[in-house]
Coordinates of C-alpha atoms and ligand atoms in Angstrom, one line a residue:
X1 CA 103.3 123.1 111.9
X2 CA 101.2 120.8 109.7
X3 CA 100.4 117.2 110.3
X4 CA 100.6 114.6 107.6
X5 CA 98.9 111.2 107.4
X6 CA 99.0 108.3 105.0
X7 CA 95.5 108.2 103.6
X8 CA 94.6 104.6 102.6
X9 CA 92.1 106.1 100.1
X10 CA 94.7 107.9 98.0
X11 CA 97.7 105.8 99.1
X12 CA 99.5 109.0 99.7
X13 CA 100.9 111.0 102.5
X14 CA 98.5 114.0 102.8
X15 CA 98.6 117.2 104.8
X16 CA 95.9 117.1 107.4
X17 CA 93.1 119.7 107.1
X18 CA 90.0 119.1 109.1
X19 CA 86.6 120.1 107.8
X20 CA 86.0 122.6 110.6
X21 CA 86.4 126.1 108.9
X22 CA 88.1 127.3 112.1
X23 CA 90.5 124.4 111.9
X24 CA 90.1 123.2 115.5
X25 CA 87.5 120.5 115.7
X26 CA 88.3 117.0 114.5
X27 CA 85.8 114.1 114.3
X28 CA 87.2 110.6 114.5
X29 CA 85.3 107.3 114.1
X30 CA 87.1 104.1 115.2
X31 CA 85.7 100.6 114.7
X32 CA 85.4 99.1 118.1
X33 CA 85.2 95.6 119.5
X34 CA 82.9 92.8 118.4
X35 CA 81.9 91.6 121.9
X36 CA 81.7 87.9 121.4
X37 CA 84.9 87.2 123.4
X38 CA 87.6 89.1 125.2
X39 CA 89.5 91.3 122.8
X40 CA 93.1 90.1 122.2
X41 CA 96.2 92.3 122.3
X42 CA 96.2 92.5 118.5
X43 CA 92.9 94.4 118.7
X44 CA 94.5 96.6 121.4
X45 CA 97.3 97.5 119.0
X46 CA 94.6 99.1 116.9
X47 CA 93.1 100.9 119.8
X48 CA 96.5 102.1 121.1
X49 CA 97.3 103.5 117.6
X50 CA 94.0 105.4 117.7
X51 CA 94.7 106.6 121.2
X52 CA 98.1 107.9 120.0
X53 CA 96.4 109.7 117.1
X54 CA 93.8 111.4 119.4
X55 CA 96.4 112.4 122.0
X56 CA 98.8 113.9 119.5
X57 CA 96.0 115.8 117.8
X58 CA 95.1 117.2 121.2
X59 CA 98.7 118.0 122.0
X60 CA 98.7 120.1 118.8
X61 CA 95.6 122.0 119.9
X62 CA 92.8 120.2 118.1
X63 CA 89.5 119.5 119.8
X64 CA 88.8 115.8 119.1
X65 CA 85.3 114.2 119.1
X66 CA 85.8 110.5 118.9
X67 CA 83.2 107.8 118.6
X68 CA 84.0 104.1 119.1
X69 CA 81.2 101.6 118.4
X70 CA 80.5 98.4 120.1
X71 CA 79.4 95.6 117.7
X72 CA 77.0 93.7 120.0
X73 CA 75.0 91.9 117.3
X74 CA 76.5 89.9 114.4
X75 CA 76.9 86.3 113.4
X76 CA 79.6 85.6 116.1
X77 CA 77.8 87.2 119.0
X78 CA 74.6 85.4 118.1
X79 CA 76.4 82.1 117.8
X80 CA 78.2 82.7 121.1
X81 CA 74.9 83.5 123.0
X82 CA 73.2 80.4 121.5
X83 CA 76.1 78.1 122.5
X84 CA 76.2 79.6 126.0
X85 CA 72.4 79.3 126.2
X86 CA 72.0 82.9 127.5
X87 CA 70.2 85.9 126.0
X88 CA 72.4 88.0 123.6
X89 CA 72.6 91.0 125.9
X90 CA 73.7 88.9 128.8
X91 CA 76.3 87.2 126.7
X92 CA 77.8 90.4 125.3
X93 CA 77.7 92.3 128.6
X94 CA 80.7 90.5 130.1
X95 CA 82.9 91.2 127.0
X96 CA 81.9 94.9 127.0
X97 CA 83.0 95.1 130.6
X98 CA 86.2 93.3 129.9
X99 CA 86.9 95.7 127.0
X100 CA 86.6 98.7 129.2
X101 CA 88.7 97.1 131.9
X102 CA 91.5 96.2 129.5
X103 CA 91.4 99.7 127.8
X104 CA 91.8 101.3 131.3
X105 CA 94.7 99.0 132.1
X106 CA 96.4 100.1 128.9
X107 CA 95.6 103.8 129.7
X108 CA 93.6 104.2 126.5
X109 CA 91.6 107.4 126.6
X110 CA 87.9 106.9 126.6
X111 CA 86.0 107.9 123.4
X112 CA 83.4 110.6 123.8
X113 CA 80.7 108.0 122.9
X114 CA 80.5 104.3 122.7
X115 CA 77.3 103.6 120.8
X116 CA 76.1 100.0 120.8
X117 CA 74.6 98.5 117.6
X118 CA 71.6 97.1 119.4
X119 CA 70.5 100.5 120.7
X120 CA 67.0 101.1 119.2
X121 CA 68.0 104.6 118.2
X122 CA 70.7 103.2 115.9
X123 CA 68.6 100.3 114.7
X124 CA 66.0 102.9 113.6
X125 CA 68.8 104.8 111.8
X126 CA 70.0 101.6 110.1
X127 CA 66.5 100.8 108.9
X128 CA 66.1 104.4 107.6
X129 CA 69.4 104.2 105.7
X130 CA 68.5 100.8 104.1
X131 CA 65.1 102.3 103.0
X132 CA 66.9 105.2 101.4
X133 CA 69.3 102.9 99.6
X134 CA 66.4 100.8 98.2
X135 CA 64.7 104.0 97.1
X136 CA 67.8 104.9 95.1
X137 CA 68.1 101.4 93.6
X138 CA 71.3 100.9 95.5
X139 CA 69.8 98.0 97.4
X140 CA 67.3 95.3 96.8
X141 CA 65.5 92.6 98.7
X142 CA 66.4 89.1 97.4
X143 CA 64.2 86.0 97.5
X144 CA 65.7 84.9 100.8
X145 CA 64.1 88.1 102.2
X146 CA 67.5 89.6 103.1
X147 CA 68.4 93.1 101.7
X148 CA 71.6 93.5 99.8
X149 CA 73.7 96.4 98.6
X150 CA 73.9 96.5 94.8
X151 CA 77.6 97.2 94.3
X152 CA 77.3 97.5 90.5
X153 CA 75.3 100.6 91.0
X154 CA 78.0 102.4 93.1
X155 CA 80.8 103.3 90.7
X156 CA 83.2 104.1 93.5
X157 CA 83.0 100.6 95.0
X158 CA 86.5 99.3 95.3
X159 CA 88.2 102.7 95.5
X160 CA 89.4 102.3 99.1
X161 CA 90.7 98.8 98.7
X162 CA 92.1 99.6 95.2
X163 CA 90.6 96.9 93.1
X164 CA 88.0 96.7 90.4
X165 CA 84.8 94.8 90.4
X166 CA 85.8 92.6 87.5
X167 CA 88.6 91.2 89.6
X168 CA 86.0 90.3 92.3
X169 CA 83.8 88.6 89.8
X170 CA 86.6 86.5 88.3
X171 CA 88.0 85.3 91.6
X172 CA 84.8 85.0 93.5
X173 CA 83.3 81.6 94.1
X174 CA 79.6 81.6 94.5
X175 CA 78.8 80.0 97.8
X176 CA 75.7 77.8 98.0
X177 CA 73.9 80.1 100.5
X178 CA 74.6 83.2 98.4
X179 CA 72.6 82.2 95.3
X180 CA 70.0 84.9 95.9
X181 CA 72.4 87.8 95.3
X182 CA 72.7 89.6 92.0
X183 CA 76.5 89.9 92.3
X184 CA 78.9 87.8 94.4
X185 CA 80.2 91.0 96.1
X186 CA 76.8 92.3 97.1
X187 CA 76.7 92.4 100.9
X188 CA 73.9 92.1 103.3
X189 CA 72.4 95.3 104.8
X190 CA 69.5 93.5 106.5
X191 CA 69.6 89.7 107.3
X192 CA 66.2 88.1 107.3
X193 CA 65.5 86.2 110.6
X194 CA 66.1 82.5 110.6
X195 CA 65.7 79.9 113.4
X196 CA 69.4 80.1 114.4
X197 CA 68.8 83.7 115.4
X198 CA 66.4 82.7 118.2
X199 CA 64.9 85.7 119.7
X200 CA 67.4 88.1 118.2
X201 CA 65.3 90.1 115.8
X202 CA 63.8 93.5 115.0
X203 CA 60.9 94.5 112.9
X204 CA 61.5 96.2 109.6
X205 CA 59.7 97.0 106.4
X206 CA 61.3 93.9 105.0
X207 CA 60.2 91.6 107.7
X208 CA 61.9 90.5 111.0
X209 CA 65.7 90.3 111.0
X210 CA 68.8 92.1 112.0
X211 CA 71.3 94.5 110.6
X212 CA 74.5 93.5 108.7
X213 CA 77.8 94.5 110.4
X214 CA 78.7 97.2 107.9
X215 CA 75.5 99.2 108.1
X216 CA 75.9 99.3 111.9
X217 CA 79.0 101.5 111.6
X218 CA 77.6 103.7 108.8
X219 CA 74.5 104.4 110.9
X220 CA 76.3 105.1 114.2
X221 CA 79.1 107.2 112.5
X222 CA 76.7 109.4 110.7
X223 CA 74.2 109.6 113.6
X224 CA 76.8 110.9 116.0
X225 CA 79.3 112.7 113.8
X226 CA 77.3 113.9 110.8
X227 CA 77.4 113.0 107.1
X228 CA 81.1 113.8 106.8
X229 CA 83.8 112.9 109.2
X230 CA 87.5 113.8 109.3
X231 CA 89.3 110.6 110.2
X232 CA 88.1 107.0 110.2
X233 CA 90.4 104.3 111.6
X234 CA 90.8 100.6 112.0
X235 CA 93.2 97.7 111.4
X236 CA 94.1 96.9 107.8
X237 CA 91.8 93.9 107.9
X238 CA 88.9 96.4 108.1
X239 CA 89.7 98.0 104.7
X240 CA 87.8 95.3 102.8
X241 CA 85.0 94.7 102.9
X242 CA 84.0 96.6 106.0
X243 CA 85.2 100.1 105.3
X244 CA 84.6 99.8 101.6
X245 CA 81.0 98.9 102.4
X246 CA 80.7 101.8 104.9
X247 CA 81.7 104.2 102.1
X248 CA 79.2 102.7 99.7
X249 CA 76.3 102.9 102.3
X250 CA 77.0 106.3 103.7
X251 CA 77.8 108.0 100.4
X252 CA 74.9 106.1 98.8
X253 CA 72.5 107.8 101.3
X254 CA 74.1 111.3 101.7
X255 CA 75.7 111.9 98.3
X256 CA 78.6 113.4 100.2
X257 CA 82.1 112.3 100.7
X258 CA 82.0 110.3 103.9
X259 CA 85.6 110.4 105.2
X260 CA 88.5 112.7 104.5
X261 CA 91.3 110.6 105.9
X262 CA 91.3 106.8 106.2
X263 CA 94.0 105.5 108.6
X264 CA 94.7 101.8 109.1
X265 CA 97.2 100.1 111.3
X266 CA 99.2 97.1 110.4
X267 CA 98.7 93.9 112.3
X268 CA 100.2 92.6 115.5
X269 CA 101.8 89.3 114.5
X270 CA 102.8 86.1 116.3
X271 CA 105.5 84.1 114.5
X272 CA 104.9 86.1 111.3
X273 CA 101.1 85.5 111.3
X274 CA 98.3 87.8 112.2
X275 CA 97.3 87.5 115.9
X276 CA 93.7 86.3 115.5
X277 CA 91.0 84.5 117.5
X278 CA 90.4 82.1 114.6
X279 CA 94.1 81.1 114.5
X280 CA 94.2 80.5 118.3
X281 CA 97.6 82.4 118.5
X282 CA 96.4 85.2 120.7
X283 CA 97.0 86.7 124.2
X284 CA 94.6 88.8 126.1
X285 CA 95.5 91.7 128.4
X286 CA 95.0 89.5 131.5
X287 CA 97.3 86.8 130.0
X288 CA 100.1 89.4 129.9
X289 CA 99.4 90.7 133.4
X290 CA 99.5 87.1 134.7
X291 CA 103.1 86.9 133.5
X292 CA 103.9 89.8 135.9
X293 CA 103.9 92.6 133.4
X294 CA 102.2 96.0 134.1
X295 CA 99.6 97.6 131.8
X296 CA 102.0 100.4 130.9
X297 CA 104.6 97.9 129.8
X298 CA 102.2 96.3 127.4
X299 CA 101.1 99.8 126.3
X300 CA 104.7 100.6 125.5
X301 CA 105.3 97.3 123.7
X302 CA 102.3 97.9 121.4
X303 CA 103.0 101.6 120.9
X304 CA 106.7 101.8 120.1
X305 CA 106.6 100.7 116.5
X306 CA 105.2 102.9 113.7
X307 CA 101.5 102.0 113.2
X308 CA 101.9 101.1 109.5
X309 CA 104.7 98.5 110.2
X310 CA 103.7 95.0 111.2
X311 CA 104.8 94.3 114.8
X312 CA 105.8 90.9 116.0
X313 CA 104.7 90.1 119.5
X314 CA 107.4 88.4 121.6
X315 CA 108.2 88.0 125.3
X316 CA 111.6 89.4 124.5
X317 CA 109.8 92.5 123.3
X318 CA 108.0 92.7 126.6
X319 CA 111.3 92.5 128.4
X320 CA 112.7 95.3 126.2
X321 CA 109.6 97.4 127.0
X322 CA 110.3 96.9 130.7
X323 CA 113.9 98.0 130.3
X324 CA 113.0 101.1 128.3
X325 CA 110.5 102.2 130.9
X326 CA 113.0 101.5 133.6
X327 CA 115.3 103.9 131.9
X328 CA 112.6 106.6 131.7
X329 CA 111.7 106.1 135.4
X330 CA 115.3 106.4 136.5
X331 CA 115.9 109.4 134.4
X332 CA 112.9 111.2 135.8
X333 CA 114.0 110.4 139.3
X334 CA 117.4 111.8 138.7
X335 CA 116.0 115.0 137.0
X336 CA 113.7 115.5 140.0
X337 CA 116.7 115.2 142.4
X338 CA 118.6 117.8 140.4
X339 CA 115.6 120.0 140.2
X340 CA 115.2 119.8 144.0
X341 CA 118.8 120.7 144.6
X342 CA 118.1 124.3 143.8
X343 CA 118.3 125.4 147.4
X344 CA 120.9 123.0 148.6
X345 CA 124.5 123.9 148.8
X346 CA 126.5 122.2 146.0
X347 CA 129.7 120.5 146.9
X348 CA 131.4 121.9 143.8
X349 CA 130.1 124.9 141.8
X350 CA 128.5 124.0 138.5
X351 CA 130.6 124.4 135.4
X352 CA 128.5 127.2 133.9
X353 CA 130.3 127.2 130.6
X354 CA 129.6 123.5 130.2
X355 CA 126.1 123.6 131.5
X356 CA 125.0 126.1 128.9
X357 CA 125.9 123.5 126.3
X358 CA 123.4 121.0 127.6
X359 CA 120.6 121.0 125.2
X360 CA 117.3 122.2 126.2
X361 CA 114.3 120.2 125.0
X362 CA 113.3 120.9 121.4
X363 CA 110.2 120.3 119.2
X364 CA 111.7 117.2 117.6
X365 CA 109.5 114.7 119.4
X366 CA 106.3 116.4 118.4
X367 CA 107.6 117.0 114.9
X368 CA 108.2 113.3 114.4
X369 CA 104.6 112.6 115.4
X370 CA 103.4 115.3 113.0
X371 CA 105.0 113.1 110.3
X372 CA 102.4 110.4 110.1
X373 CA 102.7 109.5 113.8
X374 CA 106.3 108.5 113.5
X375 CA 106.5 107.2 117.0
X376 CA 109.8 105.2 116.4
X377 CA 111.5 108.5 115.5
X378 CA 109.9 110.3 118.4
X379 CA 111.0 107.7 120.9
X380 CA 114.5 107.6 119.3
X381 CA 114.7 111.3 120.1
X382 CA 113.5 110.8 123.7
X383 CA 116.1 108.1 124.4
X384 CA 118.9 110.2 122.8
X385 CA 117.9 113.0 125.1
X386 CA 117.9 110.7 128.1
X387 CA 121.4 109.6 127.2
X388 CA 122.7 113.1 126.8
X389 CA 121.1 114.5 129.9
X390 CA 122.2 111.5 132.0
X391 CA 125.7 112.1 130.9
X392 CA 125.4 115.8 132.0
X393 CA 124.0 114.7 135.3
X394 CA 126.8 112.1 135.8
X395 CA 129.2 115.0 135.5
X396 CA 127.2 117.2 137.7
X397 CA 126.8 119.7 134.8
X398 CA 123.1 120.2 134.9
X399 CA 121.5 123.0 136.8
X400 CA 118.0 122.9 138.4
X401 CA 116.5 125.2 135.7
X402 CA 117.6 122.9 132.9
X403 CA 116.4 119.8 134.9
X404 CA 113.0 121.5 135.3
X405 CA 112.8 122.3 131.6
X406 CA 113.3 118.6 130.8
X407 CA 110.7 117.7 133.4
X408 CA 108.2 120.1 131.9
X409 CA 109.0 118.7 128.5
X410 CA 108.4 115.2 129.8
X411 CA 105.0 116.3 131.3
X412 CA 104.0 117.6 127.9
X413 CA 105.1 114.6 125.8
X414 CA 103.6 112.2 128.4
X415 CA 100.2 113.6 127.7
X416 CA 100.7 111.6 124.4
X417 CA 102.7 108.7 125.7
X418 CA 101.0 108.2 129.1
X419 CA 103.8 105.9 130.3
X420 CA 104.7 107.3 133.7
X421 CA 105.0 105.0 136.7
X422 CA 102.1 105.4 139.0
X423 CA 103.6 106.4 142.3
X424 CA 100.5 106.5 144.5
X425 CA 101.1 103.0 145.8
X426 CA 100.3 102.7 149.4
X427 CA 103.2 101.8 151.6
X428 CA 102.5 98.5 153.5
X429 CA 102.3 98.8 157.3
X430 CA 105.1 96.3 157.7
X431 CA 107.4 98.5 155.6
X432 CA 106.4 101.6 157.5
X433 CA 107.2 99.9 160.8
X434 CA 110.6 98.8 159.6
X435 CA 111.3 102.4 158.4
X436 CA 110.4 103.8 161.8
X437 CA 112.8 101.3 163.5
X438 CA 115.5 102.3 161.1
X439 CA 115.0 106.0 161.9
X440 CA 115.5 105.1 165.6
X441 CA 118.6 103.1 164.8
X442 CA 120.0 106.0 162.9
X443 CA 119.2 108.5 165.7
X444 CA 121.2 106.2 168.0
X445 CA 124.0 106.0 165.3
X446 CA 123.5 102.3 165.1
X447 CA 124.6 102.1 161.4
X448 CA 124.8 98.3 161.4
X449 CA 121.2 97.9 162.5
X450 CA 120.1 100.7 160.1
X451 CA 121.7 98.8 157.2
X452 CA 120.0 95.5 158.3
X453 CA 116.7 97.2 158.3
X454 CA 117.3 98.7 154.9
X455 CA 117.9 95.2 153.6
X456 CA 114.7 94.0 155.2
X457 CA 112.8 96.8 153.6
X458 CA 114.3 96.1 150.2
X459 CA 113.4 92.4 150.6
X460 CA 109.8 93.5 150.8
X461 CA 110.2 95.4 147.5
X462 CA 110.9 98.9 148.8
X463 CA 113.8 101.3 148.6
X464 CA 114.5 103.6 151.4
X465 CA 116.4 106.9 150.7
X466 CA 117.7 109.4 153.2
X467 CA 116.8 112.9 152.2
X468 CA 116.9 116.3 153.9
X469 CA 113.3 115.8 154.7
X470 CA 113.9 112.4 156.3
X471 CA 113.4 108.9 154.9
X472 CA 111.7 108.4 151.5
X473 CA 110.1 105.1 150.5
X474 CA 109.7 104.1 146.9
X475 CA 108.7 100.8 145.4
X476 CA 111.7 99.0 143.7
X477 CA 111.2 98.8 139.9
X478 CA 109.7 95.5 139.0
X479 CA 112.4 92.9 138.5
Ligands
AMP1 P1 87.1 93.1 115.7 O1 86.7 93.0 117.2 O2 87.5 91.8 115.1 O3 86.1 93.8 114.9 O4 88.4 94.0 115.6 C1 88.6 95.2 116.3 C2 89.8 96.0 115.8 O5 91.0 95.3 115.9 C3 89.7 96.3 114.3 O6 90.1 97.6 114.0 C4 90.6 95.3 113.6 O7 91.1 95.7 112.4 C5 91.7 95.2 114.7 N1 92.5 94.0 114.7 C6 92.1 92.7 114.7 N2 93.2 91.9 114.7 C7 94.3 92.7 114.8 C8 95.7 92.4 114.8 N3 96.2 91.2 114.9 N4 96.6 93.5 114.9 C9 96.1 94.7 114.8 N5 94.8 95.0 114.8 C10 93.9 94.0 114.7
ZN2 ZN1 83.2 99.5 111.7

């Protein structure tokens, strides 16, 4: 078993080999949210793809160490705080909280660390790195007092995004406020303080100011994961300039290859356009919940398409997600019933000859994910299995051992999918009372009353089933 990923750096599918000589440990850095507003579901497509990557690596036995940063100081956060007339930390706090809430709703596994750019530890590291870059002539302080990276001095600049500097020069238009730079493509490492920044500033050898966005990630990634990391992810819009700059800064300081595999997900689109704050065509997680959808339904809708394929967000897609999950829920319920039948006398003996033909679960799901996280193929295999096993159950041709094997398989693949219906929903008192009355009615063989009570229970959104252990209440699948 080997995993293969499309590496943006080489533009090729490559076999995955982590740096760890024992081959177990994997370090992952994922660019996290810029907390100037609530993240939209396009951002969450990126985080869900990264979640899928981590969970599949773990299913395959790797020990993942993942870091996701929080960008809590940049132009947008400063502007937002100024407009809201509150201190920067107070302004960003609410969006950090919202990010964690939404990530939990979508069942995204927490990273091992969530470093924040404003943490003094990392500010110190950023300043140290910028000092190193200046010492190596890879950076300079311009007349405007800001410090810039000198891209002409870093021959590999442009390798990730696959373009050469000449192109950048010929197409670039020098903006009025960038006249201090040597090259149009030179990017800020340290931004000198100006009035608009208010009290957002840190001391540095170059005067008061604040870090540029790119150096934040280089500093936090290398501080927590070392000079070299296995996998670095983000959305395709991060490739340039952000990740290109991260390579230049990190390799400029360490002299070592920063990242082995660069993985980028395609965008979530709305009507063919990128979902983006600036275009105003976005939805947040609470917007989707307000329409009556559950977190796992949105998780499924964002997960089901291969990460390198653009995905169009539609309400029709949400409906399909609900239907697909309904099929999984129903299938699991049936399998559990068959598995429970073990000790119950069967009406007709199972057709053993036929039963042995019912396929047992195979490795196909996991192998599809090994192939550059081909989730569409993996889900295709899951639904094909559901069809086949349902057919077998329709004909009463599945024995308990086979049903249990499928349930075990589901348990395993659900560590990656995390799509199972949460069943620990408290039964409302009103429903319990009706169920008790129904039990009495049945004891008195008053079937008419029993049926009426069943209807009343179902009108409250619950299904009552009669089992050998008495009545069982389950919430009706959301309409
Ligand atoms: P930001 O908060 O803008 O820094 O973005 C956080 C993450 O979301 C980055 O990895 C972006 O590449 C990603 N992202 C932004 N918009 C979209 C989108 N429409 N679809 C998928 N990923 C996105
Ligand atoms: Zn980043």
